[in-house]
Coordinates of C-alpha atoms in Angstrom, one line a residue:
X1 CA 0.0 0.0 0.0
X2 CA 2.7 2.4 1.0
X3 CA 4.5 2.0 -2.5
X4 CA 1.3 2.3 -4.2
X5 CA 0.8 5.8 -2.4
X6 CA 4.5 6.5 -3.2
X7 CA 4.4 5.6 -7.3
X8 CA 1.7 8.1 -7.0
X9 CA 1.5 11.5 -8.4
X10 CA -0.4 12.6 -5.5
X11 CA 1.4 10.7 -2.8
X12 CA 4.9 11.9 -4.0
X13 CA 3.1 15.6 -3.4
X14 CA 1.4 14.9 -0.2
X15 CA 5.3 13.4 1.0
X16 CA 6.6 17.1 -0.3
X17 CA 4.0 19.0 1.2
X18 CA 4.4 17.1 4.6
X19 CA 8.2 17.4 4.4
X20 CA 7.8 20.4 3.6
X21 CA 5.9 21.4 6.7
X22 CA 8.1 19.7 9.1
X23 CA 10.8 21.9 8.2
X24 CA 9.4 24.8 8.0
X25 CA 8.1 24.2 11.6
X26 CA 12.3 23.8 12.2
X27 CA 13.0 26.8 10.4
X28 CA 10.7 29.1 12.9
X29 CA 12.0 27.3 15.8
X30 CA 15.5 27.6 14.5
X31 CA 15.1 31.2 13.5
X32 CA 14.0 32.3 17.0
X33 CA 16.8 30.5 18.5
X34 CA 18.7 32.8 16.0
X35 CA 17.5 35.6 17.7
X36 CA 19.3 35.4 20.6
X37 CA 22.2 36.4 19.3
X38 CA 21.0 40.1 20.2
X39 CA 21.0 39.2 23.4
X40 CA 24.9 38.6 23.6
X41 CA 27.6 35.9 23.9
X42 CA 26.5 34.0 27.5
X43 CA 22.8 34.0 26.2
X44 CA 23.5 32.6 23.2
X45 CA 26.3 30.0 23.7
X46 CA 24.0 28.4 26.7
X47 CA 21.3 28.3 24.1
X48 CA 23.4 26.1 22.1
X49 CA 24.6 23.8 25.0
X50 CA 20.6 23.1 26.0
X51 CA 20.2 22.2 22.9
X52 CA 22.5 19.4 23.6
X53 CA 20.6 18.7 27.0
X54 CA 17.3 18.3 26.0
X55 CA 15.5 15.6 27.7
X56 CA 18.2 14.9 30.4
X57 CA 18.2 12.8 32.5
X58 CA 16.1 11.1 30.6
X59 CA 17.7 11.1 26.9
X60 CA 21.7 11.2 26.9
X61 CA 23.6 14.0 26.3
X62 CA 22.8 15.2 22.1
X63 CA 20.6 12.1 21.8
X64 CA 17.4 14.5 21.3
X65 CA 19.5 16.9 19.3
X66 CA 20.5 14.0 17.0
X67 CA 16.8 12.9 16.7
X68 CA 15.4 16.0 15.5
X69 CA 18.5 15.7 12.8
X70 CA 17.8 12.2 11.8
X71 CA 14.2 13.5 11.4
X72 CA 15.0 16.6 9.5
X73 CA 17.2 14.4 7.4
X74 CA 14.6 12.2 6.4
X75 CA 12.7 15.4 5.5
X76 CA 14.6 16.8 3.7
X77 CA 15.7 13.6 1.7
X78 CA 12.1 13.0 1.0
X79 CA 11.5 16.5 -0.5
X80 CA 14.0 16.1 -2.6
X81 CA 13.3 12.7 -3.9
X82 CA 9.8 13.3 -4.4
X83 CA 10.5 16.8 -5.9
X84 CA 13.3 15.8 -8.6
X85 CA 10.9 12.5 -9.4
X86 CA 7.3 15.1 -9.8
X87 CA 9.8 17.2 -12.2
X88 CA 10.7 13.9 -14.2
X89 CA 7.6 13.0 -14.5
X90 CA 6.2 16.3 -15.3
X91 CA 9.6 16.7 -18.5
X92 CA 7.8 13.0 -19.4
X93 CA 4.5 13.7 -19.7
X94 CA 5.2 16.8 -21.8
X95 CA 7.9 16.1 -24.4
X96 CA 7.1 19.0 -26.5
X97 CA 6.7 22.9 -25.7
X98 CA 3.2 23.7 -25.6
X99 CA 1.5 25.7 -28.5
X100 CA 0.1 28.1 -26.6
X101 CA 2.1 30.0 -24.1
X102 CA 0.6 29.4 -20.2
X103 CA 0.1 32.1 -18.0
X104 CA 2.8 33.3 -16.6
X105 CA 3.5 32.0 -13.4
X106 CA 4.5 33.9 -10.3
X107 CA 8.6 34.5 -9.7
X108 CA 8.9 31.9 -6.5
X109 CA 6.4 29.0 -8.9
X110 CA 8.8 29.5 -11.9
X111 CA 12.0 29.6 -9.8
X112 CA 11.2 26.8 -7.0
X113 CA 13.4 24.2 -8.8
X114 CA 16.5 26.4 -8.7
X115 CA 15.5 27.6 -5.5
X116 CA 15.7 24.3 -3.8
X117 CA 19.1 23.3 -5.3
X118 CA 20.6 26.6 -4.1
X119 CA 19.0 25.3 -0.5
X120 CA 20.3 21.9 -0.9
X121 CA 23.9 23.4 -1.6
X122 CA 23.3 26.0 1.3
X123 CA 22.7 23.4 3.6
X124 CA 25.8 21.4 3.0
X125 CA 27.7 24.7 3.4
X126 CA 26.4 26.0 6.4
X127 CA 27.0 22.4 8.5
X128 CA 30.5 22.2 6.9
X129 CA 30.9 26.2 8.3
X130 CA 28.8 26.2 12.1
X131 CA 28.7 22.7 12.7
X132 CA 31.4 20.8 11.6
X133 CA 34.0 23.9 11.1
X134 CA 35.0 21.8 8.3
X135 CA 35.5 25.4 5.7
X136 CA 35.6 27.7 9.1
X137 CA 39.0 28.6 10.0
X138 CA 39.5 29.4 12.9
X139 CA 36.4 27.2 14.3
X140 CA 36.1 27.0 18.0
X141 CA 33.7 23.9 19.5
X142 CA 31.8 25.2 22.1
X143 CA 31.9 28.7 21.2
X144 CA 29.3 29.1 18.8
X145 CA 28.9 32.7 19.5
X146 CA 32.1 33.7 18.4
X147 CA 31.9 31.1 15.4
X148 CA 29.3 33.1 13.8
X149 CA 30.8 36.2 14.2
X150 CA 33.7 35.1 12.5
X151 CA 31.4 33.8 9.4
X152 CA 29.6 37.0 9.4
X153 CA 32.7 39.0 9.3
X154 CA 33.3 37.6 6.3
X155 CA 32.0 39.2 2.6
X156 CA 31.8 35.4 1.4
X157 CA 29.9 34.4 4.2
X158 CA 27.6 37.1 4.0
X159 CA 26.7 36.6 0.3
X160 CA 26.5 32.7 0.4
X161 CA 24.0 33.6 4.1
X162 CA 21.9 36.3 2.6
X163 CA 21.2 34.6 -1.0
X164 CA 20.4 31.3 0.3
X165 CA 17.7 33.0 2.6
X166 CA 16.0 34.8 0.0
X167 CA 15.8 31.9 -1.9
X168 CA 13.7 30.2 1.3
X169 CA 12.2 33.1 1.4
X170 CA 10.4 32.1 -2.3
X171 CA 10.9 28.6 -1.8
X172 CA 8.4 29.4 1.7
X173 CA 5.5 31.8 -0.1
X174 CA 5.1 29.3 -2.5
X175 CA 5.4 26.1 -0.7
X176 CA 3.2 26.3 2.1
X177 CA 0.0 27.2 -0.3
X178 CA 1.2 24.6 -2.6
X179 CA 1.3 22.4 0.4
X180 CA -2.0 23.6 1.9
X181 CA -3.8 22.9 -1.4
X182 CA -2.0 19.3 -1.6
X183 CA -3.4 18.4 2.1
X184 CA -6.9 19.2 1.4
X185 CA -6.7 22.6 3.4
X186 CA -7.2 24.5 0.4
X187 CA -10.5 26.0 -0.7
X188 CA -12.1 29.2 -2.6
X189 CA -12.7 30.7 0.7
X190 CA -9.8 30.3 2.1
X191 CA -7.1 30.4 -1.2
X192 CA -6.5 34.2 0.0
X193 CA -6.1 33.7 3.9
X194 CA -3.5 31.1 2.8
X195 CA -2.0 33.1 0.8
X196 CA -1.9 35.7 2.9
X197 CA -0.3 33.5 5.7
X198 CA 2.3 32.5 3.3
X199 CA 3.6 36.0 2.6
X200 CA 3.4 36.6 6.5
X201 CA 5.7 33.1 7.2
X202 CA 8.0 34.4 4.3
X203 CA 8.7 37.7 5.1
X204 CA 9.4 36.5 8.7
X205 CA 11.3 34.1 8.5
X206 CA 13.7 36.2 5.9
X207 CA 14.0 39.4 7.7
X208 CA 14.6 36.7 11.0
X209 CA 17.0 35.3 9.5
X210 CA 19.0 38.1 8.0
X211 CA 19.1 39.8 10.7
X212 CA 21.9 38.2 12.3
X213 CA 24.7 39.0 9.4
X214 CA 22.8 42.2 9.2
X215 CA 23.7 42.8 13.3
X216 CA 27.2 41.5 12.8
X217 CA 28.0 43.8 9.8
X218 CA 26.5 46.9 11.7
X219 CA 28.0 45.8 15.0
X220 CA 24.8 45.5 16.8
X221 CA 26.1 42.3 17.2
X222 CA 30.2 41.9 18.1

């Protein structure tokens, strides 16, 4: 049954759209943990080590920290399965350029594929930078305060930072009506108050998350 709903057109979408939502529910959370930055270097660098102590004594030291990964991993391997597959599917069933032109689309619909490779890519870079300090010289464990700092004070890590969340800023408007509509939430009535909340979500979560090399480069933050 489960591969049936998986060959499916619609069960590859409802695996995006739920996906989807998980990580966008990360993203907030992760965005207002963001935020704390602003309220200096002790505030933010205990942040980080509860993360690690969730759930003690309970769960062991990371153990819920590397849950919630191995869950936003699966998410976000799903999305992108599903995702490249729809697009297959979608080159397949239409070999040819149609005759007559479509509407034109809205920019984050027409640039949603591109959008999620440059978040795919982003990704990578950003735990190979804060987590791992694989490309971070200089890295410090433990310090993650001064860690971002030192990736913010760079023009690289500004650009690679402030392009990748514009591009979840589009990837966000678009996917959470497109995900609403896949669900069944969707209706005539409510297509604007979606809509609406989508804008809302996006424009949140990208001035959120900008903020911070914003606050470095200013030296709110330092």
């Amino acid at each position: 049954m489960a591969r049936t709903v998986w060959d499916s057109t619609l069960g590859k979408k409802a695996v995006m759209a739920v996906s989807g939502l998980i990580m966008l529910l990360y993203l907030v959370v992760h965005m207002i943990g963001n935020l704390k930055i602003f309220f200096g270097a002790g505030e933010f660098d205990h942040y980080a080590h509860w993360l690690r102590t969730v759930g003690e004594p309970f769960m062991h030291y990371e153990w819920t920290l590397w849950l919630v990964r191995i869950v936003l991993v699966a998410a976000v391997v799903a999305h992108a399965v599903s995702a490249f597959q729809l697009s297959r599917r979608d080159i397949r069933a239409r070999p040819s350029k149609y005759v007559h032109k479509k509407p034109r689309a809205s920019y984050a619909t027409r640039t949603m594929r591109w959008g999620g490779i440059i978040l795919g890519l982003f990704i990578v870079w950003h735990i190979l930078d804060l987590t791992t300090g694989t490309v971070h010289p200089g890295f410090r464990p433990g310090h993650p305060y001064q860690n971002v700092l030192d990736t913010f004070s760079t023009w690289y890590g500004n650009v690679i930072y402030i392009v990748a969340v514009l591009a979840l800023g589009l990837h966000v408007r678009h996917g959470f009506w497109s995900a609403a509509q896949t669900l069944g939430a969707g209706s005539r009535t409510r297509d604007r108050a979606l809509k609406t909340v989508a804008d809302v979500l996006a424009l949140l979560l990208t001035a959120g998350f900008i903020a911070v090399p914003v606050g470095v480069m200013t030296g709110v933050v330092s």
